[in-house]
PDB file of C-alpha atoms in Angstrom:
ATOM      1  CA  GLY A   1      19.680   2.123  11.382  1.00 53.00           C
ATOM      2  CA  ALA A   2      16.621   3.478  13.105  1.00 79.00           C
ATOM      3  CA  GLY A   3      14.262   2.546  10.306  1.00 92.00           C
ATOM      4  CA  VAL A   4      14.094   1.021   6.848  1.00 95.00           C
ATOM      5  CA  SER A   5      15.904   3.262   4.376  1.00 96.00           C
ATOM      6  CA  GLN A   6      15.217   3.272   0.640  1.00 97.00           C
ATOM      7  CA  THR A   7      17.101   5.046  -2.127  1.00 97.00           C
ATOM      8  CA  PRO A   8      16.473   6.785  -4.382  1.00 97.00           C
ATOM      9  CA  SER A   9      13.228   8.305  -3.144  1.00 96.00           C
ATOM     10  CA  ASN A  10      12.388   9.285  -6.718  1.00 97.00           C
ATOM     11  CA  LYS A  11      13.629   7.887 -10.005  1.00 97.00           C
ATOM     12  CA  VAL A  12      12.588   9.027 -13.469  1.00 97.00           C
ATOM     13  CA  THR A  13      13.851   6.952 -16.379  1.00 97.00           C
ATOM     14  CA  GLU A  14      13.112   6.282 -20.009  1.00 97.00           C
ATOM     15  CA  LYS A  15      11.499   3.190 -21.373  1.00 97.00           C
ATOM     16  CA  GLY A  16      14.038   0.454 -21.999  1.00 97.00           C
ATOM     17  CA  LYS A  17      16.547   1.596 -19.392  1.00 97.00           C
ATOM     18  CA  TYR A  18      17.904  -0.403 -16.446  1.00 98.00           C
ATOM     19  CA  VAL A  19      17.052   0.641 -12.880  1.00 98.00           C
ATOM     20  CA  GLU A  20      18.317  -0.350  -9.440  1.00 98.00           C
ATOM     21  CA  LEU A  21      16.462   0.395  -6.213  1.00 98.00           C
ATOM     22  CA  ARG A  22      18.169  -0.046  -2.881  1.00 98.00           C
ATOM     23  CA  CYS A  23      16.809  -1.039   0.534  1.00 98.00           C
ATOM     24  CA  ASP A  24      18.666  -0.860   3.831  1.00 97.00           C
ATOM     25  CA  PRO A  25      16.615  -2.738   6.460  1.00 96.00           C
ATOM     26  CA  ILE A  26      16.507  -2.219  10.200  1.00 94.00           C
ATOM     27  CA  SER A  27      19.755  -3.472  11.694  1.00 92.00           C
ATOM     28  CA  GLY A  28      19.508  -7.116  12.699  1.00 88.00           C
ATOM     29  CA  HIS A  29      16.321  -7.840  10.781  1.00 91.00           C
ATOM     30  CA  THR A  30      16.666 -11.133   8.955  1.00 89.00           C
ATOM     31  CA  ALA A  31      13.544 -10.953   6.792  1.00 91.00           C
ATOM     32  CA  LEU A  32      13.229  -8.435   3.975  1.00 94.00           C
ATOM     33  CA  TYR A  33      10.308  -7.877   1.598  1.00 95.00           C
ATOM     34  CA  TRP A  34       9.746  -5.949  -1.606  1.00 97.00           C
ATOM     35  CA  TYR A  35       6.278  -4.730  -2.540  1.00 96.00           C
ATOM     36  CA  ARG A  36       4.989  -2.597  -5.407  1.00 97.00           C
ATOM     37  CA  GLN A  37       2.151  -0.120  -5.004  1.00 96.00           C
ATOM     38  CA  SER A  38       0.294   1.469  -7.890  1.00 94.00           C
ATOM     39  CA  LEU A  39      -1.904   4.531  -7.439  1.00 89.00           C
ATOM     40  CA  GLY A  40      -5.080   3.732  -5.533  1.00 87.00           C
ATOM     41  CA  GLN A  41      -4.056   0.132  -4.897  1.00 91.00           C
ATOM     42  CA  GLY A  42      -2.771  -1.785  -1.932  1.00 93.00           C
ATOM     43  CA  PRO A  43       0.841  -2.987  -1.956  1.00 94.00           C
ATOM     44  CA  GLU A  44       1.459  -6.033  -4.138  1.00 94.00           C
ATOM     45  CA  PHE A  45       4.015  -8.611  -3.013  1.00 93.00           C
ATOM     46  CA  LEU A  46       7.123  -9.100  -5.146  1.00 96.00           C
ATOM     47  CA  ILE A  47       9.749 -11.078  -3.206  1.00 95.00           C
ATOM     48  CA  TYR A  48      10.708 -12.109   0.314  1.00 92.00           C
ATOM     49  CA  PHE A  49      14.244 -12.809   1.608  1.00 93.00           C
ATOM     50  CA  GLN A  50      15.138 -14.768   4.711  1.00 90.00           C
ATOM     51  CA  GLY A  51      18.811 -13.971   5.210  1.00 90.00           C
ATOM     52  CA  THR A  52      20.598 -14.044   1.872  1.00 92.00           C
ATOM     53  CA  GLY A  53      18.196 -16.343   0.073  1.00 91.00           C
ATOM     54  CA  ALA A  54      14.908 -15.609  -1.623  1.00 92.00           C
ATOM     55  CA  ALA A  55      12.333 -17.591   0.360  1.00 89.00           C
ATOM     56  CA  ASP A  56       9.484 -16.620  -1.955  1.00 90.00           C
ATOM     57  CA  ASP A  57       9.878 -14.862  -5.315  1.00 92.00           C
ATOM     58  CA  SER A  58       6.477 -15.810  -6.663  1.00 91.00           C
ATOM     59  CA  GLY A  59       5.372 -12.176  -6.878  1.00 93.00           C
ATOM     60  CA  LEU A  60       7.983 -11.059  -9.399  1.00 96.00           C
ATOM     61  CA  PRO A  61       5.931 -10.242 -12.523  1.00 95.00           C
ATOM     62  CA  ASN A  62       8.435 -11.460 -15.125  1.00 95.00           C
ATOM     63  CA  ASP A  63      12.124 -12.109 -15.733  1.00 95.00           C
ATOM     64  CA  ARG A  64      12.906  -8.411 -16.128  1.00 97.00           C
ATOM     65  CA  PHE A  65      12.670  -8.149 -12.338  1.00 97.00           C
ATOM     66  CA  PHE A  66      15.405  -9.488 -10.102  1.00 96.00           C
ATOM     67  CA  ALA A  67      16.437  -8.882  -6.498  1.00 97.00           C
ATOM     68  CA  VAL A  68      19.534  -9.718  -4.484  1.00 96.00           C
ATOM     69  CA  ARG A  69      20.620  -9.599  -0.878  1.00 96.00           C
ATOM     70  CA  PRO A  70      24.212 -10.891  -1.004  1.00 94.00           C
ATOM     71  CA  GLU A  71      25.215 -10.307   2.625  1.00 93.00           C
ATOM     72  CA  GLY A  72      21.829 -10.689   4.278  1.00 90.00           C
ATOM     73  CA  SER A  73      21.395  -6.989   4.926  1.00 94.00           C
ATOM     74  CA  VAL A  74      21.050  -4.466   2.079  1.00 97.00           C
ATOM     75  CA  SER A  75      18.917  -5.567  -0.851  1.00 98.00           C
ATOM     76  CA  THR A  76      18.770  -4.287  -4.415  1.00 98.00           C
ATOM     77  CA  LEU A  77      15.769  -4.619  -6.701  1.00 98.00           C
ATOM     78  CA  LYS A  78      16.836  -4.598 -10.335  1.00 98.00           C
ATOM     79  CA  ILE A  79      14.531  -3.907 -13.269  1.00 98.00           C
ATOM     80  CA  GLN A  80      15.751  -4.446 -16.815  1.00 97.00           C
ATOM     81  CA  ARG A  81      14.288  -2.942 -19.993  1.00 97.00           C
ATOM     82  CA  THR A  82      11.825  -0.832 -18.028  1.00 97.00           C
ATOM     83  CA  GLU A  83       8.308  -0.368 -19.363  1.00 97.00           C
ATOM     84  CA  ARG A  84       5.772   2.371 -18.637  1.00 96.00           C
ATOM     85  CA  GLY A  85       3.707  -0.158 -16.708  1.00 95.00           C
ATOM     86  CA  ASP A  86       6.553  -0.528 -14.213  1.00 97.00           C
ATOM     87  CA  SER A  87       5.811   2.979 -12.905  1.00 97.00           C
ATOM     88  CA  ALA A  88       4.838   2.616  -9.245  1.00 97.00           C
ATOM     89  CA  VAL A  89       6.098   3.082  -5.716  1.00 97.00           C
ATOM     90  CA  TYR A  90       8.413   0.258  -4.717  1.00 98.00           C
ATOM     91  CA  LEU A  91       8.232  -0.417  -0.986  1.00 97.00           C
ATOM     92  CA  CYS A  92      10.688  -2.345   1.122  1.00 97.00           C
ATOM     93  CA  ALA A  93       9.929  -3.808   4.547  1.00 94.00           C
ATOM     94  CA  SER A  94      11.859  -5.768   7.149  1.00 93.00           C
ATOM     95  CA  ARG A  95      11.032  -7.945  10.112  1.00 89.00           C
ATOM     96  CA  GLY A  96      13.008  -9.283  13.047  1.00 82.00           C
ATOM     97  CA  ASN A  97      13.497 -12.988  13.588  1.00 71.00           C
ATOM     98  CA  ARG A  98      11.067 -13.349  16.465  1.00 68.00           C
ATOM     99  CA  GLU A  99       8.615 -10.701  15.445  1.00 67.00           C
ATOM    100  CA  SER A 100       5.838 -10.814  12.941  1.00 73.00           C
ATOM    101  CA  GLU A 101       5.332  -7.060  12.680  1.00 82.00           C
ATOM    102  CA  LEU A 102       6.502  -5.588   9.397  1.00 86.00           C
ATOM    103  CA  PHE A 103       8.285  -2.212   9.243  1.00 90.00           C
ATOM    104  CA  PHE A 104       8.187  -0.329   5.943  1.00 93.00           C
ATOM    105  CA  GLY A 105      10.430   2.237   4.321  1.00 95.00           C
ATOM    106  CA  GLU A 106       9.174   5.410   2.636  1.00 94.00           C
ATOM    107  CA  GLY A 107       9.391   3.812  -0.795  1.00 96.00           C
ATOM    108  CA  SER A 108      11.064   4.584  -4.108  1.00 97.00           C
ATOM    109  CA  ARG A 109       8.783   6.220  -6.652  1.00 97.00           C
ATOM    110  CA  LEU A 110       9.678   4.999 -10.139  1.00 97.00           C
ATOM    111  CA  THR A 111       8.401   6.826 -13.216  1.00 97.00           C
ATOM    112  CA  VAL A 112       9.082   5.344 -16.626  1.00 97.00           C
ATOM    113  CA  LEU A 113       8.536   7.824 -19.460  1.00 95.00           C
TER     114      LEU A 113
ATOM    115  CA  LYS B   1      -5.372 -17.044  -3.530  1.00 79.00           C
ATOM    116  CA  GLN B   2      -6.102 -14.808  -0.582  1.00 88.00           C
ATOM    117  CA  GLU B   3      -8.348 -11.830  -1.447  1.00 92.00           C
ATOM    118  CA  VAL B   4      -8.607  -8.914   0.973  1.00 95.00           C
ATOM    119  CA  THR B   5     -11.429  -6.393   0.712  1.00 97.00           C
ATOM    120  CA  GLN B   6     -11.807  -3.152   2.632  1.00 97.00           C
ATOM    121  CA  ILE B   7     -15.034  -1.255   3.079  1.00 94.00           C
ATOM    122  CA  PRO B   8     -15.695   1.617   2.741  1.00 94.00           C
ATOM    123  CA  ALA B   9     -13.184   2.777   0.125  1.00 95.00           C
ATOM    124  CA  ALA B  10     -13.449   6.324   1.437  1.00 96.00           C
ATOM    125  CA  LEU B  11     -14.903   7.962   4.512  1.00 95.00           C
ATOM    126  CA  SER B  12     -15.286  11.634   5.437  1.00 96.00           C
ATOM    127  CA  VAL B  13     -16.423  12.555   8.942  1.00 96.00           C
ATOM    128  CA  PRO B  14     -16.387  15.492  11.348  1.00 96.00           C
ATOM    129  CA  GLU B  15     -13.956  15.526  14.205  1.00 97.00           C
ATOM    130  CA  GLY B  16     -14.999  13.612  17.324  1.00 97.00           C
ATOM    131  CA  GLU B  17     -16.879  10.760  15.663  1.00 96.00           C
ATOM    132  CA  ASN B  18     -16.213   7.119  16.459  1.00 97.00           C
ATOM    133  CA  LEU B  19     -15.374   5.144  13.317  1.00 95.00           C
ATOM    134  CA  VAL B  20     -15.389   1.549  12.147  1.00 96.00           C
ATOM    135  CA  LEU B  21     -13.299   0.397   9.199  1.00 97.00           C
ATOM    136  CA  ASN B  22     -13.944  -3.071   7.829  1.00 97.00           C
ATOM    137  CA  CYS B  23     -11.653  -5.689   6.348  1.00 97.00           C
ATOM    138  CA  SER B  24     -12.641  -9.109   5.017  1.00 97.00           C
ATOM    139  CA  PHE B  25     -10.514 -11.949   3.672  1.00 95.00           C
ATOM    140  CA  THR B  26     -11.413 -15.079   1.742  1.00 94.00           C
ATOM    141  CA  ASP B  27      -9.067 -17.657   3.271  1.00 88.00           C
ATOM    142  CA  SER B  28      -9.488 -18.023   7.031  1.00 87.00           C
ATOM    143  CA  ALA B  29      -6.192 -19.938   7.390  1.00 86.00           C
ATOM    144  CA  ILE B  30      -4.232 -16.840   8.314  1.00 87.00           C
ATOM    145  CA  TYR B  31      -1.084 -16.436  10.398  1.00 85.00           C
ATOM    146  CA  ASN B  32      -1.797 -12.891  11.514  1.00 89.00           C
ATOM    147  CA  LEU B  33      -3.504  -9.659  10.512  1.00 93.00           C
ATOM    148  CA  GLN B  34      -1.925  -6.233  10.545  1.00 93.00           C
ATOM    149  CA  TRP B  35      -3.445  -2.750  10.207  1.00 96.00           C
ATOM    150  CA  PHE B  36      -1.325   0.004   8.678  1.00 96.00           C
ATOM    151  CA  ARG B  37      -1.652   3.721   8.178  1.00 97.00           C
ATOM    152  CA  GLN B  38      -0.323   5.430   5.043  1.00 95.00           C
ATOM    153  CA  ASP B  39      -0.023   9.195   4.676  1.00 94.00           C
ATOM    154  CA  PRO B  40       0.095  10.669   1.141  1.00 89.00           C
ATOM    155  CA  GLY B  41       3.452  10.028  -0.524  1.00 85.00           C
ATOM    156  CA  LYS B  42       4.743   8.087   2.455  1.00 87.00           C
ATOM    157  CA  GLY B  43       5.418   4.507   3.444  1.00 89.00           C
ATOM    158  CA  LEU B  44       3.283   2.367   5.729  1.00 93.00           C
ATOM    159  CA  THR B  45       3.214   2.714   9.499  1.00 93.00           C
ATOM    160  CA  SER B  46       2.157  -0.311  11.508  1.00 92.00           C
ATOM    161  CA  LEU B  47      -0.756   0.379  13.855  1.00 95.00           C
ATOM    162  CA  LEU B  48      -1.834  -2.963  15.274  1.00 95.00           C
ATOM    163  CA  LEU B  49      -0.886  -6.603  14.812  1.00 92.00           C
ATOM    164  CA  ILE B  50      -3.258  -9.436  15.742  1.00 92.00           C
ATOM    165  CA  GLN B  51      -1.979 -13.000  15.846  1.00 89.00           C
ATOM    166  CA  SER B  52      -4.341 -15.679  14.547  1.00 88.00           C
ATOM    167  CA  SER B  53      -4.941 -16.928  18.106  1.00 90.00           C
ATOM    168  CA  GLN B  54      -6.002 -13.487  19.352  1.00 93.00           C
ATOM    169  CA  ARG B  55      -9.372 -11.764  19.134  1.00 94.00           C
ATOM    170  CA  GLU B  56      -8.366  -8.137  19.484  1.00 95.00           C
ATOM    171  CA  GLN B  57      -5.595  -5.620  20.098  1.00 95.00           C
ATOM    172  CA  THR B  58      -5.761  -2.083  21.449  1.00 96.00           C
ATOM    173  CA  SER B  59      -3.451   0.892  21.190  1.00 95.00           C
ATOM    174  CA  GLY B  60      -4.641   4.241  22.497  1.00 96.00           C
ATOM    175  CA  ARG B  61      -7.781   5.257  20.598  1.00 97.00           C
ATOM    176  CA  LEU B  62      -7.455   2.304  18.215  1.00 97.00           C
ATOM    177  CA  ASN B  63      -8.949  -1.132  18.689  1.00 97.00           C
ATOM    178  CA  ALA B  64      -8.753  -3.928  16.140  1.00 97.00           C
ATOM    179  CA  SER B  65     -10.770  -7.131  16.334  1.00 97.00           C
ATOM    180  CA  LEU B  66     -10.367 -10.386  14.452  1.00 96.00           C
ATOM    181  CA  ASP B  67     -12.952 -13.055  13.675  1.00 95.00           C
ATOM    182  CA  LYS B  68     -11.015 -15.696  11.774  1.00 92.00           C
ATOM    183  CA  SER B  69     -13.915 -18.028  11.188  1.00 91.00           C
ATOM    184  CA  SER B  70     -15.941 -15.393   9.371  1.00 94.00           C
ATOM    185  CA  GLY B  71     -12.895 -13.846   7.692  1.00 94.00           C
ATOM    186  CA  ARG B  72     -13.350 -10.373   9.135  1.00 96.00           C
ATOM    187  CA  SER B  73     -11.500  -7.700  11.036  1.00 97.00           C
ATOM    188  CA  THR B  74     -12.599  -4.261  12.131  1.00 97.00           C
ATOM    189  CA  LEU B  75     -10.543  -1.250  13.102  1.00 97.00           C
ATOM    190  CA  TYR B  76     -12.327   1.002  15.561  1.00 97.00           C
ATOM    191  CA  ILE B  77     -11.111   4.590  15.935  1.00 97.00           C
ATOM    192  CA  ALA B  78     -12.489   6.455  18.922  1.00 97.00           C
ATOM    193  CA  ALA B  79     -12.960  10.234  19.061  1.00 97.00           C
ATOM    194  CA  SER B  80     -11.476  10.850  15.620  1.00 97.00           C
ATOM    195  CA  GLN B  81      -9.160  13.820  15.038  1.00 97.00           C
ATOM    196  CA  PRO B  82      -8.022  15.635  11.866  1.00 97.00           C
ATOM    197  CA  GLY B  83      -4.589  14.074  12.390  1.00 96.00           C
ATOM    198  CA  ASP B  84      -6.180  10.659  11.822  1.00 97.00           C
ATOM    199  CA  SER B  85      -6.720  11.560   8.159  1.00 97.00           C
ATOM    200  CA  ALA B  86      -4.828   8.988   6.091  1.00 97.00           C
ATOM    201  CA  THR B  87      -5.360   5.744   4.201  1.00 97.00           C
ATOM    202  CA  TYR B  88      -5.793   2.687   6.404  1.00 98.00           C
ATOM    203  CA  LEU B  89      -4.656  -0.651   5.015  1.00 97.00           C
ATOM    204  CA  CYS B  90      -5.425  -4.131   6.233  1.00 96.00           C
ATOM    205  CA  ALA B  91      -3.028  -6.999   5.477  1.00 95.00           C
ATOM    206  CA  VAL B  92      -3.165 -10.712   6.264  1.00 93.00           C
ATOM    207  CA  GLY B  93      -0.391 -13.244   6.484  1.00 87.00           C
ATOM    208  CA  ARG B  94      -1.546 -16.604   5.167  1.00 76.00           C
ATOM    209  CA  GLY B  95      -0.732 -20.062   6.387  1.00 63.00           C
ATOM    210  CA  SER B  96       1.311 -21.289   9.307  1.00 57.00           C
ATOM    211  CA  THR B  97       4.570 -19.465   8.692  1.00 60.00           C
ATOM    212  CA  LEU B  98       5.633 -15.878   8.345  1.00 67.00           C
ATOM    213  CA  GLY B  99       5.845 -14.761   4.773  1.00 74.00           C
ATOM    214  CA  ARG B 100       4.093 -12.509   2.358  1.00 84.00           C
ATOM    215  CA  LEU B 101       1.228 -10.269   3.367  1.00 89.00           C
ATOM    216  CA  TYR B 102      -1.887  -9.830   1.266  1.00 92.00           C
ATOM    217  CA  PHE B 103      -3.182  -6.254   1.288  1.00 95.00           C
ATOM    218  CA  GLY B 104      -6.535  -4.660   0.719  1.00 96.00           C
ATOM    219  CA  ARG B 105      -6.883  -1.434  -1.277  1.00 96.00           C
ATOM    220  CA  GLY B 106      -7.364   0.617   1.844  1.00 96.00           C
ATOM    221  CA  THR B 107      -9.919   3.016   3.281  1.00 97.00           C
ATOM    222  CA  GLN B 108      -9.152   6.682   2.684  1.00 97.00           C
ATOM    223  CA  LEU B 109     -10.217   8.571   5.810  1.00 97.00           C
ATOM    224  CA  THR B 110     -10.737  12.322   6.047  1.00 97.00           C
ATOM    225  CA  VAL B 111     -11.560  13.871   9.413  1.00 97.00           C
ATOM    226  CA  TRP B 112     -12.499  17.531   9.165  1.00 96.00           C
ATOM    227  CA  PRO B 113     -12.431  20.011  12.040  1.00 95.00           C
TER     228      PRO B 113
END
């Protein structure tokens, strides 16, 4: 695609529910990143994929958070037993193999009531 | 851990002024530094990317400089316009390989006509 696409753009859920957020990177980009941004803060790193494998998942806050990228393209961020503190904008970014510039999607705004 | 600080947190200026936004980082062993723009409710748009071996990059009215040894970067905006109003984020990639970026909290810029 022309840019990084994220769905849904907005998600409202209740505490304790399960949520999936999807990211479709720029076609051909091998590296994919998930970040989380709270109001008034800079983006906070969650996980980085190179191809299908997670090259760095040190930013995942706890075991309720999990991400996959089974075919090396689309990625899904999964959050179990959501808590109010999980409310944030979840940003996805991708990068080409020979480039170091990161391209971001518009984000998925998650609100946990 | 890499800490990124941006000063000022907010800036409000009349149209036409030349501006300097500052970014500092604690670990000088960086791979690259990237400046982003973020409009309210939107994702991040890449403005300039400086590799660790470079001193500056220019794009139109924007110029970014990098002083690795002192852990500083500045973003210079010439002849500011109301359309420049946005939050500007600085991010550094640490180490010798491409991976996660560490972000500052941003500078919220308002340019009034």
